[in-house]
Amino acid sequence: MDRRVRVRFAPSPTGALHIGGVRTALYNYLFAKKHGGDFLIRIEDTDQTRYVPGAENYIIEALKWVGIIADEGIGFGDGPHAPYRQSERKPMYLQYVMQLVDAGYAYYAFDTAEDLDAMRERLKASNVDSKYDAITRMAMKNSLTLPEDEVKRRLEAGEPYVVRIKLPKKEDVKFHDEIRGWVNINTAQMDDKVLFKSDGMPTYHLANVVDDYLMNISHVIRGEEWLPSAPLHVLLYRYLGWEDVMPKFAHLPLLLKPEGNGKLSKRDGDRLGFPVFPLEWKDPATGEVSSGYRESGYLPEAVMNLLAFLGWNPGTTQEIFSREELVEAFTLDRVSKSGAKFDQNKAKWFNQQYVRHTPDKVLAESLKKDVLAHNLNYSEEYITKVCGLIKEKISFIKELWEIGSYFFVAPTQYDEAVITKRWNDKSPLVLQDLIQLVRGNQAFDAASFEVNYNEALSKNGVSNKEFLQLLRVCLSGVAGGPPIFEMAQLFGKEVTLERLQHALSNIKK
RNA sequence: GGUCCGUUGGUCAAUCGGUUAAGACGCUUCCCUUUCACGGAAGAAUGAGGGGUUCGAUUCCCCUACGGACUACCA
């Protein structure tokens, strides 16, 4: 087995890519990198009716944001097998369809939608599986039942037709799945799937097999929803004479809705209370906006890490993995077989780990946007220091502003619980003295402020325990936060005095 | 309904016939701390059910139950 590893992620541009799709792409990517192979992006847009403008671009941007960089394909500079969009490969499929028809592995079918409906209803009524198969096809309008000259006439007259695969009546199709082992399905359970549609486009099944063959794909790593049609694909490889270069299959477990029922889907949007999309997505048809991981303050490295762990684990207790470590550790045989429910808490925890290890300077870039959005002007140095002081308290970057806005805007309200509990007749006196002492200082820093504070306390016979929390509230308005004296030092002498003064004249029990 | 796939704490999960059945998230308690966090310590909580095979089953087989996927001229 020294075939070069080549894998692909082949999404359909029918809307935003949800995180399950991103995970599939990620596993392909990790597998390719692990084996020094190639990872390519192919756009499967054979269904023109479901095309959604902007979706293709969204998919590419989402992958790039997470850090899944392809070697070839749409959005990644194409490559030796261009084009990578199936709609643009349209002329390539016909010859393979003809090859199958000529060899007797496929046939023309002229049934209308009404014909098919009628057939399905008839079979349903007699309690039989309603599928177009070795039995029922003999009662339909196709090149197996129509006289040869009639078929020729219809074809020449330009009547609409599809090409269906001609499955054997009863035959076991066995194939090996890298994750699940041997899977066996009998053709009696399958139906004569359409390979070539009346609009001249191949269906997924045909296009997928042809393109994977032409692009020299060595492993097909895709979602479990494809497992039932894998035998059809195996048969196509066989009938086209490509069985010796047929890729290996690996069907990934699905990502499930956290509340229990069903697989995660695009339509879940924000309903679940967490983003299902990597980036914010606005549905062009409905105008509905769904939130994205990026916009919610997730870091791309964290998303890659947490997605990797949804259905895979390294077998060790290490959970935080860099991209390189994931590439190194990833193997298909450690992918689990059962679907995983997305856990918001765990996702949050992953992000927190990454936020904590993000340099203050980088966090500051994000916080700066919030500062500017509020028409405030602070130096980068100041914003960076704020980040250093509060970053361990947050899980998401956007919380920097949410919990740290008092570094930029003076409090107008004071935590009531603390005021009720601690504010008494002596409080104004302590504040007054503290203000006096700070004013008298030339310099101002954490240490000198603390000295002044202690002096003000002892002068009024107030204990540290009684007053410290109150001091915090006077300065920031809220009960929790970083060490008080460091915080004050960052505020600077002027702001500290202003806030103390404001508290003195505004807080009343 | 049919076919296929799956089933270890609430969630993600390790174990590849012999363990006190890891670890993480979440939860509870305690310690640290002016506070909020962080960090540290401890705790509650798991093999769907029933049959086999075996000296021994979470692990292998069968049945049942449950969950999921598929069942389009969609992917």
Coordinates of C-alpha atoms (C1' of nucleotides) in Angstrom, one line a residue:
Chain A
M1 CA 0.0 0.0 0.0
D2 CA 2.3 2.7 -1.2
R3 CA -0.3 4.7 -3.0
R4 CA -0.1 8.4 -2.5
V5 CA -2.7 9.6 -0.1
R6 CA -5.2 12.0 -1.8
V7 CA -8.4 12.9 0.0
R8 CA -11.1 15.4 -0.8
F9 CA -13.8 17.4 0.9
A10 CA -16.7 17.8 -1.5
P11 CA -19.4 20.0 -0.2
S12 CA -22.6 21.1 -2.0
P13 CA -23.1 24.9 -2.1
T14 CA -26.6 24.7 -0.8
G15 CA -26.1 26.9 2.2
A16 CA -23.7 27.5 5.0
L17 CA -21.4 24.7 6.0
H18 CA -22.2 23.6 9.5
I19 CA -19.7 22.4 12.1
G20 CA -20.3 18.8 11.2
G21 CA -19.2 19.5 7.7
V22 CA -16.2 21.4 9.0
R23 CA -15.3 18.4 11.1
T24 CA -15.5 16.1 8.1
A25 CA -13.2 18.5 6.2
L26 CA -10.9 18.6 9.2
Y27 CA -10.6 14.8 9.4
N28 CA -9.7 14.7 5.7
Y29 CA -7.2 17.4 6.2
L30 CA -5.6 15.8 9.2
F31 CA -5.4 12.5 7.5
A32 CA -3.8 13.9 4.4
K33 CA -1.2 15.9 6.3
K34 CA -0.5 13.0 8.6
H35 CA 0.4 10.9 5.5
G36 CA 2.1 13.6 3.6
G37 CA -0.6 13.5 1.0
D38 CA -2.9 16.0 -0.7
F39 CA -6.2 17.4 0.4
L40 CA -8.5 19.0 -2.2
I41 CA -11.7 20.8 -2.3
R42 CA -14.3 19.9 -4.9
I43 CA -17.6 21.7 -5.2
E44 CA -20.5 19.3 -6.0
D45 CA -23.0 21.6 -7.6
T46 CA -24.7 19.1 -9.9
D47 CA -28.1 20.1 -8.5
Q48 CA -28.7 23.5 -10.1
T49 CA -32.0 24.0 -8.3
R50 CA -30.5 24.0 -4.9
Y51 CA -27.7 26.4 -5.7
V52 CA -27.4 29.1 -3.1
P53 CA -25.4 32.2 -4.0
G54 CA -22.6 33.0 -1.6
A55 CA -22.5 29.5 -0.2
E56 CA -19.4 28.4 -2.0
N57 CA -17.5 31.4 -0.9
Y58 CA -18.7 30.9 2.6
I59 CA -17.5 27.4 2.7
I60 CA -14.0 28.4 1.5
E61 CA -13.8 31.3 4.0
A62 CA -15.0 29.0 6.8
L63 CA -12.4 26.4 6.1
K64 CA -9.7 29.0 5.9
W65 CA -10.8 30.6 9.2
V66 CA -10.5 27.3 11.1
G67 CA -7.1 26.7 9.5
I68 CA -8.0 23.9 7.1
I69 CA -5.9 24.8 4.1
A70 CA -6.3 22.7 1.0
D71 CA -3.6 21.8 -1.5
E72 CA -5.8 22.0 -4.5
G73 CA -9.3 23.0 -5.5
I74 CA -11.8 25.7 -5.4
G75 CA -10.6 28.6 -3.3
F76 CA -7.1 27.2 -3.1
G77 CA -5.7 28.0 -6.4
D78 CA -7.1 25.0 -8.3
G79 CA -4.5 22.4 -9.4
P80 CA -3.7 19.7 -11.9
H81 CA -7.2 18.4 -12.0
A82 CA -9.1 21.6 -12.7
P83 CA -11.9 22.3 -13.0
Y84 CA -12.9 21.4 -9.4
R85 CA -16.5 22.5 -9.8
Q86 CA -18.7 19.7 -11.0
S87 CA -20.9 22.0 -13.0
E88 CA -17.8 22.9 -15.0
R89 CA -16.9 19.2 -15.5
K90 CA -20.3 18.5 -17.0
P91 CA -18.9 17.4 -20.4
M92 CA -16.7 14.8 -18.8
Y93 CA -19.4 12.6 -17.4
L94 CA -21.3 11.5 -20.5
Q95 CA -18.6 9.2 -21.9
Y96 CA -18.6 7.2 -18.7
V97 CA -22.4 7.0 -18.7
M98 CA -22.2 5.7 -22.3
Q99 CA -19.6 3.2 -21.3
L100 CA -21.9 1.8 -18.7
V101 CA -24.9 1.7 -21.1
D102 CA -22.9 0.0 -23.8
A103 CA -21.6 -2.6 -21.4
G104 CA -25.2 -3.3 -20.2
Y105 CA -24.7 -1.9 -16.7
A106 CA -27.0 1.0 -17.2
Y107 CA -30.1 1.8 -19.2
Y108 CA -32.2 4.6 -20.5
A109 CA -35.5 5.4 -18.7
F110 CA -38.2 7.6 -20.0
D111 CA -40.6 7.6 -17.1
T112 CA -42.2 10.9 -16.2
A113 CA -42.6 12.1 -12.6
E114 CA -46.2 11.0 -12.8
D115 CA -45.2 7.5 -14.0
L116 CA -42.9 7.2 -11.0
D117 CA -45.5 8.5 -8.6
A118 CA -48.0 6.0 -9.9
M119 CA -45.6 3.1 -9.6
R120 CA -44.8 4.1 -6.0
E121 CA -48.3 4.4 -5.0
R122 CA -49.3 1.1 -6.6
L123 CA -46.5 -0.7 -4.8
K124 CA -47.2 1.0 -1.5
A125 CA -50.9 -0.1 -1.8
S126 CA -49.8 -3.7 -2.1
N127 CA -47.4 -3.3 0.8
V128 CA -44.2 -3.7 -1.2
D129 CA -41.1 -1.6 -1.1
S130 CA -41.6 1.1 -3.7
K131 CA -38.4 1.1 -5.5
Y132 CA -37.2 1.1 -9.1
D133 CA -35.5 -2.3 -9.1
A134 CA -34.9 -5.5 -11.0
I135 CA -38.6 -6.4 -10.7
T136 CA -40.4 -3.1 -11.1
R137 CA -38.2 -1.8 -13.9
M138 CA -39.9 -4.3 -16.2
A139 CA -43.2 -2.5 -15.9
M140 CA -41.7 0.9 -16.6
K141 CA -40.8 2.8 -19.8
N142 CA -37.1 2.2 -20.4
S143 CA -34.7 0.7 -22.8
L144 CA -35.1 -2.7 -21.2
T145 CA -38.8 -2.9 -21.9
L146 CA -39.3 -0.7 -25.0
P147 CA -38.4 -2.1 -28.4
E148 CA -35.0 -1.0 -29.7
D149 CA -36.3 1.1 -32.5
E150 CA -38.7 2.9 -30.1
V151 CA -35.8 3.7 -27.8
K152 CA -33.9 5.0 -30.7
R153 CA -36.8 7.1 -31.9
R154 CA -37.3 8.7 -28.5
L155 CA -33.7 9.5 -28.1
E156 CA -33.5 11.0 -31.6
A157 CA -36.6 13.0 -31.0
G158 CA -34.9 14.5 -28.0
E159 CA -37.4 13.1 -25.5
P160 CA -36.2 13.6 -21.9
Y161 CA -34.5 10.6 -20.4
V162 CA -32.4 9.6 -17.5
V163 CA -29.8 6.8 -17.2
R164 CA -30.2 4.3 -14.4
I165 CA -27.8 1.7 -13.1
K166 CA -28.9 -1.8 -13.8
L167 CA -28.4 -3.6 -10.6
P168 CA -28.3 -7.4 -10.4
K169 CA -31.4 -8.9 -8.8
K170 CA -29.7 -10.5 -5.9
E171 CA -26.1 -10.1 -5.2
D172 CA -24.1 -9.4 -2.0
V173 CA -21.9 -6.3 -2.2
K174 CA -19.2 -6.3 0.4
F175 CA -16.9 -3.5 1.1
H176 CA -14.5 -2.6 3.9
D177 CA -15.0 0.5 5.9
E178 CA -11.9 1.8 7.7
I179 CA -14.0 2.7 10.7
R180 CA -16.7 0.1 10.8
G181 CA -15.1 -3.0 9.2
W182 CA -16.8 -5.1 6.7
V183 CA -20.2 -4.0 5.5
N184 CA -22.4 -6.2 3.4
I185 CA -25.6 -5.2 1.5
N186 CA -27.6 -7.1 -1.0
T187 CA -28.6 -5.5 -4.2
A188 CA -32.1 -6.7 -3.6
Q189 CA -32.3 -4.0 -1.0
M190 CA -31.1 -1.3 -3.4
D191 CA -32.7 0.4 -6.3
D192 CA -31.7 1.4 -9.8
K193 CA -30.4 4.8 -8.9
V194 CA -30.4 7.5 -11.5
L195 CA -26.9 8.2 -12.6
F196 CA -27.5 10.8 -15.3
K197 CA -30.4 13.3 -15.0
S198 CA -32.6 14.6 -17.8
D199 CA -30.9 18.0 -17.5
G200 CA -27.7 16.5 -18.7
M201 CA -26.0 16.5 -15.3
P202 CA -24.8 13.5 -13.5
T203 CA -26.2 12.7 -10.0
Y204 CA -23.9 12.7 -7.0
H205 CA -23.3 9.0 -7.3
L206 CA -21.9 9.0 -10.7
A207 CA -20.1 12.4 -10.5
N208 CA -18.5 11.4 -7.2
V209 CA -17.1 8.1 -8.5
V210 CA -15.9 9.6 -11.8
D211 CA -14.2 12.5 -10.1
D212 CA -12.7 10.5 -7.4
Y213 CA -11.2 8.2 -10.0
L214 CA -10.0 11.0 -12.2
M215 CA -8.6 12.9 -9.3
N216 CA -6.8 9.9 -8.0
I217 CA -8.5 9.9 -4.6
S218 CA -7.1 7.2 -2.3
H219 CA -9.5 7.6 0.6
V220 CA -13.1 8.7 0.8
I221 CA -13.7 10.1 4.2
R222 CA -17.3 11.3 4.5
G223 CA -20.3 11.4 6.8
E224 CA -22.2 8.3 7.8
E225 CA -25.2 9.4 5.8
W226 CA -23.4 8.0 2.8
L227 CA -22.9 4.5 4.1
P228 CA -26.1 3.1 2.6
S229 CA -25.1 4.3 -0.9
A230 CA -21.5 3.1 -0.6
P231 CA -22.3 -0.3 -2.2
L232 CA -23.7 1.5 -5.2
H233 CA -20.4 3.3 -5.5
V234 CA -18.5 0.1 -5.2
L235 CA -20.6 -1.4 -8.0
L236 CA -19.9 1.7 -10.2
Y237 CA -16.1 1.3 -9.7
R238 CA -16.5 -2.3 -10.6
Y239 CA -18.6 -1.7 -13.7
L240 CA -16.4 1.1 -14.9
G241 CA -13.4 -1.2 -14.5
W242 CA -11.8 0.8 -11.8
E243 CA -12.0 -1.6 -8.9
D244 CA -8.3 -1.9 -8.5
V245 CA -7.9 1.8 -7.8
M246 CA -11.1 2.2 -5.8
P247 CA -10.5 4.4 -2.8
K248 CA -10.8 3.1 0.7
F249 CA -13.9 4.2 2.5
A250 CA -14.3 5.7 5.9
H251 CA -17.7 6.8 7.1
L252 CA -17.7 9.2 10.0
P253 CA -20.2 9.2 12.8
L254 CA -22.6 12.1 12.7
L255 CA -22.8 15.1 15.0
L256 CA -26.1 14.9 16.9
K257 CA -28.3 17.6 18.3
P258 CA -27.6 18.0 22.0
E259 CA -31.2 17.7 23.0
G260 CA -31.4 14.2 21.7
N261 CA -33.1 13.6 18.4
G262 CA -31.5 13.6 15.0
K263 CA -28.4 14.8 13.4
L264 CA -27.3 18.4 13.5
S265 CA -28.4 20.2 10.5
K266 CA -28.1 23.6 8.8
R267 CA -31.6 24.4 9.7
D268 CA -30.8 24.3 13.4
G269 CA -29.3 27.7 13.1
D270 CA -29.3 29.4 16.5
R271 CA -32.2 27.4 17.9
L272 CA -29.9 25.2 20.0
G273 CA -28.3 28.1 21.9
F274 CA -25.0 27.7 20.3
P275 CA -23.7 28.4 16.8
V276 CA -23.9 25.6 14.3
F277 CA -22.0 27.6 11.8
P278 CA -18.3 28.5 11.8
L279 CA -19.0 32.0 10.5
E280 CA -22.1 34.2 10.8
W281 CA -24.4 33.3 7.9
K282 CA -27.1 35.4 6.4
D283 CA -29.6 33.3 4.4
P284 CA -29.9 35.1 1.1
A285 CA -33.5 33.8 0.6
T286 CA -35.0 34.6 4.0
G287 CA -32.5 37.2 5.3
E288 CA -32.3 35.2 8.5
V289 CA -29.0 35.6 10.2
S290 CA -27.4 32.7 12.1
S291 CA -24.5 33.3 14.5
G292 CA -21.0 31.9 13.9
Y293 CA -18.2 30.7 16.1
R294 CA -16.0 33.4 14.8
E295 CA -18.4 36.2 15.7
S296 CA -19.2 34.6 19.1
G297 CA -15.6 35.0 20.2
Y298 CA -14.3 31.5 19.5
L299 CA -10.7 31.3 18.5
P300 CA -10.1 29.2 15.3
E301 CA -7.4 27.0 17.0
A302 CA -9.9 26.2 19.7
V303 CA -12.6 25.3 17.1
M304 CA -10.2 23.0 15.3
N305 CA -9.2 21.4 18.6
L306 CA -12.8 20.9 19.9
L307 CA -14.0 19.6 16.5
A308 CA -11.2 17.1 16.3
F309 CA -12.3 15.7 19.7
L310 CA -15.9 15.2 18.6
G311 CA -15.7 11.7 17.4
W312 CA -12.0 11.1 17.8
N313 CA -9.5 10.9 20.6
P314 CA -5.8 10.2 20.8
G315 CA -6.2 7.5 23.5
T316 CA -4.1 9.5 25.9
T317 CA -5.3 12.1 28.4
Q318 CA -4.0 15.0 26.5
E319 CA -6.8 17.2 25.2
I320 CA -5.2 20.4 24.1
F321 CA -3.6 19.9 20.7
S322 CA -2.1 22.3 18.3
R323 CA -2.7 21.8 14.6
E324 CA 0.7 20.1 14.3
E325 CA 0.0 17.8 17.2
L326 CA -3.3 16.8 15.8
V327 CA -1.7 16.0 12.4
E328 CA 0.8 13.9 14.2
A329 CA -1.7 12.0 16.4
F330 CA -4.6 11.6 14.0
T331 CA -5.5 8.1 12.9
L332 CA -8.8 6.8 11.4
D333 CA -8.9 3.8 13.7
R334 CA -9.3 6.0 16.7
V335 CA -12.4 7.6 15.2
S336 CA -15.5 6.4 17.1
K337 CA -18.4 4.6 15.6
S338 CA -21.3 6.3 17.3
G339 CA -22.6 9.8 16.9
A340 CA -21.5 12.5 19.3
K341 CA -23.7 15.1 20.9
F342 CA -22.2 18.6 20.9
D343 CA -21.5 19.8 24.4
Q344 CA -21.5 23.6 24.8
N345 CA -19.7 23.5 28.1
K346 CA -16.9 21.5 26.8
A347 CA -16.6 23.8 23.8
K348 CA -16.5 26.8 26.1
W349 CA -13.8 25.1 28.1
F350 CA -11.7 24.5 25.0
N351 CA -12.0 28.1 24.1
Q352 CA -11.1 29.3 27.5
Q353 CA -7.9 27.3 27.4
Y354 CA -6.9 29.0 24.2
V355 CA -8.0 32.4 25.3
R356 CA -5.8 32.1 28.3
H357 CA -2.8 31.2 26.2
T358 CA -3.4 34.0 23.7
P359 CA -0.8 36.9 24.1
D360 CA -2.3 40.0 25.7
K361 CA -1.3 42.0 22.6
V362 CA -3.5 39.8 20.4
L363 CA -6.4 40.0 22.7
A364 CA -6.0 43.7 22.8
E365 CA -6.7 43.9 19.1
S366 CA -10.1 42.5 19.6
L367 CA -10.9 44.6 22.7
K368 CA -9.7 47.7 20.9
K369 CA -12.5 47.3 18.4
D370 CA -15.0 47.5 21.3
V371 CA -13.3 50.5 22.7
L372 CA -13.4 52.3 19.4
A373 CA -17.0 51.2 18.9
H374 CA -17.9 53.1 22.0
N375 CA -16.1 56.2 20.8
L376 CA -13.4 55.9 23.3
N377 CA -9.7 56.5 22.8
Y378 CA -7.2 54.5 24.7
S379 CA -3.6 53.6 24.0
E380 CA -2.8 50.1 22.8
E381 CA -0.5 49.8 25.8
Y382 CA -3.4 50.5 28.2
I383 CA -5.8 48.1 26.4
T384 CA -3.1 45.4 26.4
K385 CA -2.6 45.8 30.1
V386 CA -6.3 45.5 30.7
C387 CA -6.3 42.2 28.8
G388 CA -3.5 40.9 31.0
L389 CA -5.5 41.8 34.1
I390 CA -8.8 40.2 33.1
K391 CA -8.1 37.5 30.6
E392 CA -8.2 34.6 33.0
K393 CA -11.7 35.4 33.9
I394 CA -13.2 35.0 30.5
S395 CA -14.0 32.2 28.1
F396 CA -14.7 34.2 25.0
I397 CA -12.9 37.2 23.7
K398 CA -16.0 39.3 23.5
E399 CA -16.3 39.0 27.2
L400 CA -13.3 41.2 27.6
W401 CA -15.5 44.2 27.0
E402 CA -18.5 42.8 28.8
I403 CA -16.6 42.3 32.1
G404 CA -13.9 45.0 31.6
S405 CA -15.8 48.0 30.3
Y406 CA -15.1 49.8 33.6
F407 CA -11.5 50.2 32.6
F408 CA -12.7 52.6 30.0
V409 CA -16.0 54.0 31.3
A410 CA -16.4 55.3 34.9
P411 CA -19.1 53.4 36.8
T412 CA -22.4 55.2 37.3
Q413 CA -23.9 52.4 39.4
Y414 CA -22.5 50.5 42.3
D415 CA -23.0 46.9 43.3
E416 CA -25.9 47.1 45.7
A417 CA -25.2 44.0 47.7
V418 CA -21.8 45.3 48.6
I419 CA -23.0 48.8 49.4
T420 CA -25.8 47.5 51.6
K421 CA -23.4 45.2 53.5
R422 CA -20.4 47.5 53.9
W423 CA -21.3 51.1 53.5
N424 CA -21.6 52.9 56.9
D425 CA -21.1 56.2 58.6
K426 CA -17.3 55.8 58.5
S427 CA -17.1 55.0 54.8
P428 CA -17.2 58.6 53.6
L429 CA -14.5 59.6 56.1
V430 CA -12.2 56.8 54.8
L431 CA -12.8 57.9 51.3
Q432 CA -12.2 61.5 52.1
D433 CA -8.9 60.7 53.8
L434 CA -7.8 58.4 51.0
I435 CA -8.5 61.1 48.4
Q436 CA -6.5 63.6 50.5
L437 CA -3.5 61.2 50.9
V438 CA -3.4 60.3 47.2
R439 CA -3.6 63.9 46.2
G440 CA -0.6 64.6 48.4
N441 CA 1.5 62.1 46.6
Q442 CA 3.9 63.0 43.8
A443 CA 4.0 59.5 42.4
F444 CA 1.1 57.0 42.1
D445 CA 1.3 53.3 41.8
A446 CA -0.1 50.1 43.3
A447 CA 2.3 50.2 46.3
S448 CA 1.8 53.8 47.2
F449 CA -1.9 53.6 46.8
E450 CA -2.0 50.6 49.2
V451 CA 0.1 52.6 51.7
N452 CA -2.4 55.5 51.5
Y453 CA -5.3 53.2 51.8
N454 CA -4.0 51.5 54.9
E455 CA -3.3 54.9 56.4
A456 CA -6.8 56.1 55.7
L457 CA -8.1 52.9 57.3
S458 CA -6.2 53.2 60.5
K459 CA -7.0 56.8 60.9
N460 CA -10.6 56.0 61.0
G461 CA -10.3 52.7 62.8
V462 CA -11.7 50.7 60.0
S463 CA -10.5 47.2 59.1
N464 CA -9.3 46.1 55.7
K465 CA -11.9 43.4 55.6
E466 CA -14.6 45.9 56.1
F467 CA -13.6 48.2 53.5
L468 CA -11.6 46.6 50.7
Q469 CA -14.5 45.3 48.8
L470 CA -16.1 48.7 49.1
L471 CA -13.1 50.3 47.6
R472 CA -13.3 48.0 44.7
V473 CA -16.9 48.9 44.1
C474 CA -16.1 52.6 44.3
L475 CA -13.5 52.2 41.6
S476 CA -15.2 49.7 39.3
G477 CA -18.8 49.6 40.3
V478 CA -18.7 45.8 40.4
A479 CA -17.9 43.2 43.1
G480 CA -15.4 41.1 41.3
G481 CA -12.2 41.7 39.3
P482 CA -8.4 41.8 39.4
P483 CA -6.3 42.8 42.4
I484 CA -7.5 46.3 43.4
F485 CA -4.2 48.2 43.7
E486 CA -2.9 47.0 40.4
M487 CA -6.2 47.9 38.8
A488 CA -5.9 51.4 40.3
Q489 CA -2.4 51.8 39.1
L490 CA -3.6 51.1 35.6
F491 CA -6.4 53.6 36.0
G492 CA -3.8 56.2 37.0
K493 CA -3.9 58.8 39.7
E494 CA -6.3 61.1 38.0
V495 CA -8.9 58.6 37.1
T496 CA -8.6 56.9 40.5
L497 CA -9.2 60.2 42.2
E498 CA -12.2 61.1 40.0
R499 CA -13.8 57.8 40.7
L500 CA -13.2 58.0 44.4
Q501 CA -14.7 61.5 44.4
H502 CA -17.7 60.4 42.4
A503 CA -18.3 57.5 44.7
L504 CA -18.0 59.8 47.7
S505 CA -20.6 62.2 46.5
N506 CA -23.0 59.6 45.0
I507 CA -23.1 56.6 47.2
K508 CA -25.7 56.8 49.9
K509 CA -27.0 54.1 51.9
Chain B
rG1 C1' -42.4 -0.2 7.2
rG2 C1' -37.6 -2.1 5.0
rU3 C1' -32.1 -2.0 4.9
rC4 C1' -27.7 -0.7 7.2
rC5 C1' -24.9 1.4 11.4
rG6 C1' -24.5 2.1 16.4
rU7 C1' -25.3 1.6 22.3
rU8 C1' -19.5 2.5 28.9
rG9 C1' -21.6 8.2 34.2
rG10 C1' -25.8 14.2 32.2
rU11 C1' -21.9 15.1 27.9
rC12 C1' -17.0 13.7 25.3
rA13 C1' -14.7 9.2 26.3
rA14 C1' -10.1 5.1 27.7
rU15 C1' -10.2 -0.2 28.0
rC16 C1' -8.7 -3.9 22.2
rG17 C1' -11.0 -11.4 27.8
rG18 C1' -8.5 -10.9 33.9
rU19 C1' -8.3 -3.1 36.0
rU20 C1' -10.3 -0.6 42.6
rA21 C1' -13.9 0.5 34.7
rA22 C1' -8.9 6.0 33.2
rG23 C1' -9.3 11.1 32.1
rA24 C1' -12.0 15.7 30.6
rC25 C1' -16.4 19.0 30.7
rG26 C1' -20.4 20.0 34.0
rC27 C1' -22.1 19.4 39.2
rU28 C1' -21.1 19.3 44.9
rU29 C1' -17.7 20.2 49.0
rC30 C1' -13.1 22.1 50.9
rC31 C1' -8.3 24.9 50.4
rC32 C1' -6.0 29.4 48.3
rU33 C1' -8.0 34.6 47.7
rU34 C1' -10.3 41.5 49.5
rU35 C1' -13.7 39.8 45.4
rC36 C1' -14.5 37.3 40.6
rA37 C1' -11.6 33.9 38.3
rC38 C1' -7.2 30.8 38.1
rG39 C1' -4.9 26.9 40.7
rG40 C1' -5.1 22.7 44.3
rA41 C1' -7.7 18.6 47.0
rA42 C1' -11.9 15.5 47.6
rG43 C1' -16.8 13.6 46.1
rA44 C1' -21.4 12.0 43.6
rA45 C1' -22.3 9.7 38.9
rU46 C1' -21.2 4.6 33.9
rG47 C1' -20.9 -1.0 31.1
rA48 C1' -29.4 -0.8 27.9
rG49 C1' -31.9 -5.8 29.1
rG50 C1' -31.7 -11.1 28.5
rG51 C1' -29.3 -15.3 26.9
rG52 C1' -24.9 -17.9 25.5
rU53 C1' -19.1 -18.9 24.6
rU54 C1' -15.2 -19.0 28.4
rC55 C1' -11.8 -20.8 34.3
rG56 C1' -13.1 -15.5 33.7
rA57 C1' -16.8 -11.0 30.2
rU58 C1' -17.6 -3.9 29.4
rU59 C1' -14.6 -6.6 25.8
rC60 C1' -16.6 -12.3 21.5
rC61 C1' -21.7 -14.4 19.5
rC62 C1' -27.2 -14.3 19.4
rC63 C1' -32.0 -12.1 20.7
rU64 C1' -34.7 -7.9 22.5
rA65 C1' -35.0 -2.7 23.5
rC66 C1' -33.4 2.0 22.3
rG67 C1' -30.8 5.7 19.2
rG68 C1' -29.2 7.1 14.3
rA69 C1' -28.7 7.1 9.0
rC70 C1' -30.7 5.9 4.3
rU71 C1' -35.0 4.7 1.5
rA72 C1' -35.6 11.6 -4.8
rC73 C1' -34.0 13.1 -11.9
rC74 C1' -30.8 16.2 -3.3
rA75 C1' -26.3 15.9 -2.1

